[in-house]
Amino acid sequence: MSVNKINTSGRLAHVLVCVNQRRDSNLPCCADAGAEEVYQLLRAWIEDRGMLAKIWLTRTECLGWCTARGATVVINPGDHWYRAVTADDVPTLIERHLAPLAT
Ligand code: FES
């Protein structure tokens, strides 16, 4: 079997946003807690700066930190995990992690 390693040298950051929608469950999930809005706000900020090729943004399934209060977001480099992220929190995440990359 051949394994082809991807060259990620042009990537400055990788943001993962859980948008998981649980079905047939009473457990909370990010989709019901505003994850799509969080994703779209991050996407708009990155796209507006022409940085989609440098700041990767990925929708994910459950990351294991489900809550009804917001989405789970992971930002690399640095392995920064955030729980219960809402649209109101997005400016803080951008200021803390992404804005310094957009100089
Ligand atoms: S549903 Fe998002 S972390 Fe579990």
mmCIF file with all atom_site columns, C-alpha atoms and ligand atoms in Angstrom:
data_model
loop_
_atom_site.group_PDB
_atom_site.id
_atom_site.type_symbol
_atom_site.label_atom_id
_atom_site.label_alt_id
_atom_site.label_comp_id
_atom_site.label_asym_id
_atom_site.label_entity_id
_atom_site.label_seq_id
_atom_site.pdbx_PDB_ins_code
_atom_site.Cartn_x
_atom_site.Cartn_y
_atom_site.Cartn_z
_atom_site.occupancy
_atom_site.B_iso_or_equiv
_atom_site.pdbx_formal_charge
_atom_site.auth_seq_id
_atom_site.auth_comp_id
_atom_site.auth_asym_id
_atom_site.auth_atom_id
_atom_site.pdbx_PDB_model_num
ATOM   1   C  CA  . MET A 1 1   ? 0.000   0.000  0.000  1.00 0.00 ? 1   MET A CA  1
ATOM   2   C  CA  . SER A 1 2   ? 1.241   3.455  -0.916 1.00 0.00 ? 2   SER A CA  1
ATOM   3   C  CA  . VAL A 1 3   ? 0.664   6.311  1.506  1.00 0.00 ? 3   VAL A CA  1
ATOM   4   C  CA  . ASN A 1 4   ? 0.969   9.781  0.036  1.00 0.00 ? 4   ASN A CA  1
ATOM   5   C  CA  . LYS A 1 5   ? 1.812   12.446 2.567  1.00 0.00 ? 5   LYS A CA  1
ATOM   6   C  CA  . ILE A 1 6   ? 0.194   15.816 1.834  1.00 0.00 ? 6   ILE A CA  1
ATOM   7   C  CA  . ASN A 1 7   ? 2.366   18.905 1.817  1.00 0.00 ? 7   ASN A CA  1
ATOM   8   C  CA  . THR A 1 8   ? 0.788   21.273 4.330  1.00 0.00 ? 8   THR A CA  1
ATOM   9   C  CA  . SER A 1 9   ? 3.603   23.805 4.407  1.00 0.00 ? 9   SER A CA  1
ATOM   10  C  CA  . GLY A 1 10  ? 1.350   26.603 3.060  1.00 0.00 ? 10  GLY A CA  1
ATOM   11  C  CA  . ARG A 1 11  ? -1.174  26.211 5.852  1.00 0.00 ? 11  ARG A CA  1
ATOM   12  C  CA  . LEU A 1 12  ? -1.012  28.740 8.654  1.00 0.00 ? 12  LEU A CA  1
ATOM   13  C  CA  . ALA A 1 13  ? -3.838  27.345 10.757 1.00 0.00 ? 13  ALA A CA  1
ATOM   14  C  CA  . HIS A 1 14  ? -6.508  24.692 10.720 1.00 0.00 ? 14  HIS A CA  1
ATOM   15  C  CA  . VAL A 1 15  ? -9.842  25.339 12.408 1.00 0.00 ? 15  VAL A CA  1
ATOM   16  C  CA  . LEU A 1 16  ? -12.224 22.477 13.089 1.00 0.00 ? 16  LEU A CA  1
ATOM   17  C  CA  . VAL A 1 17  ? -15.845 23.231 13.902 1.00 0.00 ? 17  VAL A CA  1
ATOM   18  C  CA  . CYS A 1 18  ? -18.120 20.451 15.058 1.00 0.00 ? 18  CYS A CA  1
ATOM   19  C  CA  . VAL A 1 19  ? -21.454 20.789 13.271 1.00 0.00 ? 19  VAL A CA  1
ATOM   20  C  CA  . ASN A 1 20  ? -22.655 17.346 14.257 1.00 0.00 ? 20  ASN A CA  1
ATOM   21  C  CA  . GLN A 1 21  ? -26.392 16.766 14.293 1.00 0.00 ? 21  GLN A CA  1
ATOM   22  C  CA  . ARG A 1 22  ? -27.508 13.961 16.544 1.00 0.00 ? 22  ARG A CA  1
ATOM   23  C  CA  . ARG A 1 23  ? -30.530 12.029 15.451 1.00 0.00 ? 23  ARG A CA  1
ATOM   24  C  CA  . ASP A 1 24  ? -32.848 10.063 17.672 1.00 0.00 ? 24  ASP A CA  1
ATOM   25  C  CA  . SER A 1 25  ? -31.131 11.184 20.835 1.00 0.00 ? 25  SER A CA  1
ATOM   26  C  CA  . ASN A 1 26  ? -31.842 13.397 23.800 1.00 0.00 ? 26  ASN A CA  1
ATOM   27  C  CA  . LEU A 1 27  ? -28.161 14.243 24.096 1.00 0.00 ? 27  LEU A CA  1
ATOM   28  C  CA  . PRO A 1 28  ? -27.047 17.766 23.149 1.00 0.00 ? 28  PRO A CA  1
ATOM   29  C  CA  . CYS A 1 29  ? -25.213 18.426 19.913 1.00 0.00 ? 29  CYS A CA  1
ATOM   30  C  CA  . CYS A 1 30  ? -23.373 21.300 18.320 1.00 0.00 ? 30  CYS A CA  1
ATOM   31  C  CA  . ALA A 1 31  ? -25.777 21.597 15.386 1.00 0.00 ? 31  ALA A CA  1
ATOM   32  C  CA  . ASP A 1 32  ? -28.599 22.421 17.786 1.00 0.00 ? 32  ASP A CA  1
ATOM   33  C  CA  . ALA A 1 33  ? -26.358 24.871 19.643 1.00 0.00 ? 33  ALA A CA  1
ATOM   34  C  CA  . GLY A 1 34  ? -25.557 27.273 16.798 1.00 0.00 ? 34  GLY A CA  1
ATOM   35  C  CA  . ALA A 1 35  ? -22.571 25.547 15.226 1.00 0.00 ? 35  ALA A CA  1
ATOM   36  C  CA  . GLU A 1 36  ? -23.510 26.488 11.677 1.00 0.00 ? 36  GLU A CA  1
ATOM   37  C  CA  . GLU A 1 37  ? -23.497 30.197 12.552 1.00 0.00 ? 37  GLU A CA  1
ATOM   38  C  CA  . VAL A 1 38  ? -20.102 29.818 14.201 1.00 0.00 ? 38  VAL A CA  1
ATOM   39  C  CA  . TYR A 1 39  ? -18.795 28.066 11.089 1.00 0.00 ? 39  TYR A CA  1
ATOM   40  C  CA  . GLN A 1 40  ? -20.236 30.683 8.730  1.00 0.00 ? 40  GLN A CA  1
ATOM   41  C  CA  . LEU A 1 41  ? -18.807 33.610 10.708 1.00 0.00 ? 41  LEU A CA  1
ATOM   42  C  CA  . LEU A 1 42  ? -15.360 32.030 10.666 1.00 0.00 ? 42  LEU A CA  1
ATOM   43  C  CA  . ARG A 1 43  ? -15.699 31.217 6.986  1.00 0.00 ? 43  ARG A CA  1
ATOM   44  C  CA  . ALA A 1 44  ? -16.725 34.790 6.126  1.00 0.00 ? 44  ALA A CA  1
ATOM   45  C  CA  . TRP A 1 45  ? -13.797 36.269 8.036  1.00 0.00 ? 45  TRP A CA  1
ATOM   46  C  CA  . ILE A 1 46  ? -11.283 33.962 6.376  1.00 0.00 ? 46  ILE A CA  1
ATOM   47  C  CA  . GLU A 1 47  ? -12.815 34.376 2.912  1.00 0.00 ? 47  GLU A CA  1
ATOM   48  C  CA  . ASP A 1 48  ? -13.002 38.172 3.201  1.00 0.00 ? 48  ASP A CA  1
ATOM   49  C  CA  . ARG A 1 49  ? -9.228  38.197 3.691  1.00 0.00 ? 49  ARG A CA  1
ATOM   50  C  CA  . GLY A 1 50  ? -8.539  35.806 0.826  1.00 0.00 ? 50  GLY A CA  1
ATOM   51  C  CA  . MET A 1 51  ? -7.043  33.297 3.211  1.00 0.00 ? 51  MET A CA  1
ATOM   52  C  CA  . LEU A 1 52  ? -9.023  30.146 2.502  1.00 0.00 ? 52  LEU A CA  1
ATOM   53  C  CA  . ALA A 1 53  ? -5.902  28.429 1.163  1.00 0.00 ? 53  ALA A CA  1
ATOM   54  C  CA  . LYS A 1 54  ? -3.898  29.353 4.241  1.00 0.00 ? 54  LYS A CA  1
ATOM   55  C  CA  . ILE A 1 55  ? -6.414  29.017 7.054  1.00 0.00 ? 55  ILE A CA  1
ATOM   56  C  CA  . TRP A 1 56  ? -8.156  25.736 6.631  1.00 0.00 ? 56  TRP A CA  1
ATOM   57  C  CA  . LEU A 1 57  ? -11.680 25.453 7.998  1.00 0.00 ? 57  LEU A CA  1
ATOM   58  C  CA  . THR A 1 58  ? -13.272 22.057 8.371  1.00 0.00 ? 58  THR A CA  1
ATOM   59  C  CA  . ARG A 1 59  ? -16.695 20.904 9.500  1.00 0.00 ? 59  ARG A CA  1
ATOM   60  C  CA  . THR A 1 60  ? -16.490 17.822 11.666 1.00 0.00 ? 60  THR A CA  1
ATOM   61  C  CA  . GLU A 1 61  ? -18.651 15.224 13.275 1.00 0.00 ? 61  GLU A CA  1
ATOM   62  C  CA  . CYS A 1 62  ? -18.736 14.922 17.066 1.00 0.00 ? 62  CYS A CA  1
ATOM   63  C  CA  . LEU A 1 63  ? -15.475 15.866 18.772 1.00 0.00 ? 63  LEU A CA  1
ATOM   64  C  CA  . GLY A 1 64  ? -16.615 14.479 22.100 1.00 0.00 ? 64  GLY A CA  1
ATOM   65  C  CA  . TRP A 1 65  ? -17.288 17.668 24.081 1.00 0.00 ? 65  TRP A CA  1
ATOM   66  C  CA  . CYS A 1 66  ? -20.979 18.101 23.318 1.00 0.00 ? 66  CYS A CA  1
ATOM   67  C  CA  . THR A 1 67  ? -23.025 20.707 25.105 1.00 0.00 ? 67  THR A CA  1
ATOM   68  C  CA  . ALA A 1 68  ? -26.270 22.505 24.431 1.00 0.00 ? 68  ALA A CA  1
ATOM   69  C  CA  . ARG A 1 69  ? -24.533 25.835 25.022 1.00 0.00 ? 69  ARG A CA  1
ATOM   70  C  CA  . GLY A 1 70  ? -22.467 26.045 21.820 1.00 0.00 ? 70  GLY A CA  1
ATOM   71  C  CA  . ALA A 1 71  ? -20.126 24.319 19.408 1.00 0.00 ? 71  ALA A CA  1
ATOM   72  C  CA  . THR A 1 72  ? -16.812 22.603 19.960 1.00 0.00 ? 72  THR A CA  1
ATOM   73  C  CA  . VAL A 1 73  ? -13.980 24.299 18.048 1.00 0.00 ? 73  VAL A CA  1
ATOM   74  C  CA  . VAL A 1 74  ? -10.362 23.231 17.688 1.00 0.00 ? 74  VAL A CA  1
ATOM   75  C  CA  . ILE A 1 75  ? -7.660  25.556 16.392 1.00 0.00 ? 75  ILE A CA  1
ATOM   76  C  CA  . ASN A 1 76  ? -4.225  24.427 15.311 1.00 0.00 ? 76  ASN A CA  1
ATOM   77  C  CA  . PRO A 1 77  ? -1.358  25.000 15.595 1.00 0.00 ? 77  PRO A CA  1
ATOM   78  C  CA  . GLY A 1 78  ? -1.342  24.808 19.343 1.00 0.00 ? 78  GLY A CA  1
ATOM   79  C  CA  . ASP A 1 79  ? -4.094  22.248 19.889 1.00 0.00 ? 79  ASP A CA  1
ATOM   80  C  CA  . HIS A 1 80  ? -6.504  24.873 21.279 1.00 0.00 ? 80  HIS A CA  1
ATOM   81  C  CA  . TRP A 1 81  ? -9.831  23.288 22.172 1.00 0.00 ? 81  TRP A CA  1
ATOM   82  C  CA  . TYR A 1 82  ? -12.913 25.389 22.952 1.00 0.00 ? 82  TYR A CA  1
ATOM   83  C  CA  . ARG A 1 83  ? -16.247 24.177 24.171 1.00 0.00 ? 83  ARG A CA  1
ATOM   84  C  CA  . ALA A 1 84  ? -19.650 25.883 24.066 1.00 0.00 ? 84  ALA A CA  1
ATOM   85  C  CA  . VAL A 1 85  ? -18.573 28.377 21.402 1.00 0.00 ? 85  VAL A CA  1
ATOM   86  C  CA  . THR A 1 86  ? -21.327 30.721 20.236 1.00 0.00 ? 86  THR A CA  1
ATOM   87  C  CA  . ALA A 1 87  ? -21.464 33.395 17.560 1.00 0.00 ? 87  ALA A CA  1
ATOM   88  C  CA  . ASP A 1 88  ? -20.643 35.942 20.257 1.00 0.00 ? 88  ASP A CA  1
ATOM   89  C  CA  . ASP A 1 89  ? -17.360 34.137 20.930 1.00 0.00 ? 89  ASP A CA  1
ATOM   90  C  CA  . VAL A 1 90  ? -16.155 34.158 17.328 1.00 0.00 ? 90  VAL A CA  1
ATOM   91  C  CA  . PRO A 1 91  ? -14.555 37.643 17.436 1.00 0.00 ? 91  PRO A CA  1
ATOM   92  C  CA  . THR A 1 92  ? -12.501 36.557 20.446 1.00 0.00 ? 92  THR A CA  1
ATOM   93  C  CA  . LEU A 1 93  ? -11.285 33.417 18.688 1.00 0.00 ? 93  LEU A CA  1
ATOM   94  C  CA  . ILE A 1 94  ? -10.431 35.427 15.589 1.00 0.00 ? 94  ILE A CA  1
ATOM   95  C  CA  . GLU A 1 95  ? -8.570  38.052 17.571 1.00 0.00 ? 95  GLU A CA  1
ATOM   96  C  CA  . ARG A 1 96  ? -6.700  35.446 19.575 1.00 0.00 ? 96  ARG A CA  1
ATOM   97  C  CA  . HIS A 1 97  ? -5.748  33.014 16.827 1.00 0.00 ? 97  HIS A CA  1
ATOM   98  C  CA  . LEU A 1 98  ? -6.477  34.192 13.278 1.00 0.00 ? 98  LEU A CA  1
ATOM   99  C  CA  . ALA A 1 99  ? -6.021  37.941 13.112 1.00 0.00 ? 99  ALA A CA  1
ATOM   100 C  CA  . PRO A 1 100 ? -2.286  37.689 13.870 1.00 0.00 ? 100 PRO A CA  1
ATOM   101 C  CA  . LEU A 1 101 ? -1.952  35.510 10.752 1.00 0.00 ? 101 LEU A CA  1
ATOM   102 C  CA  . ALA A 1 102 ? -3.612  38.091 8.495  1.00 0.00 ? 102 ALA A CA  1
ATOM   103 C  CA  . THR A 1 103 ? -0.927  40.742 8.712  1.00 0.00 ? 103 THR A CA  1
HETATM 104 S  S1  . FES B 2 .   ? -21.807 17.089 18.850 1.00 0.00 ? 1   FES B S1  1
HETATM 105 FE FE1 . FES B 2 .   ? -20.185 18.549 18.741 1.00 0.00 ? 1   FES B FE1 1
HETATM 106 S  S2  . FES B 2 .   ? -18.730 17.827 20.155 1.00 0.00 ? 1   FES B S2  1
HETATM 107 FE FE2 . FES B 2 .   ? -20.257 16.317 20.157 1.00 0.00 ? 1   FES B FE2 1
#
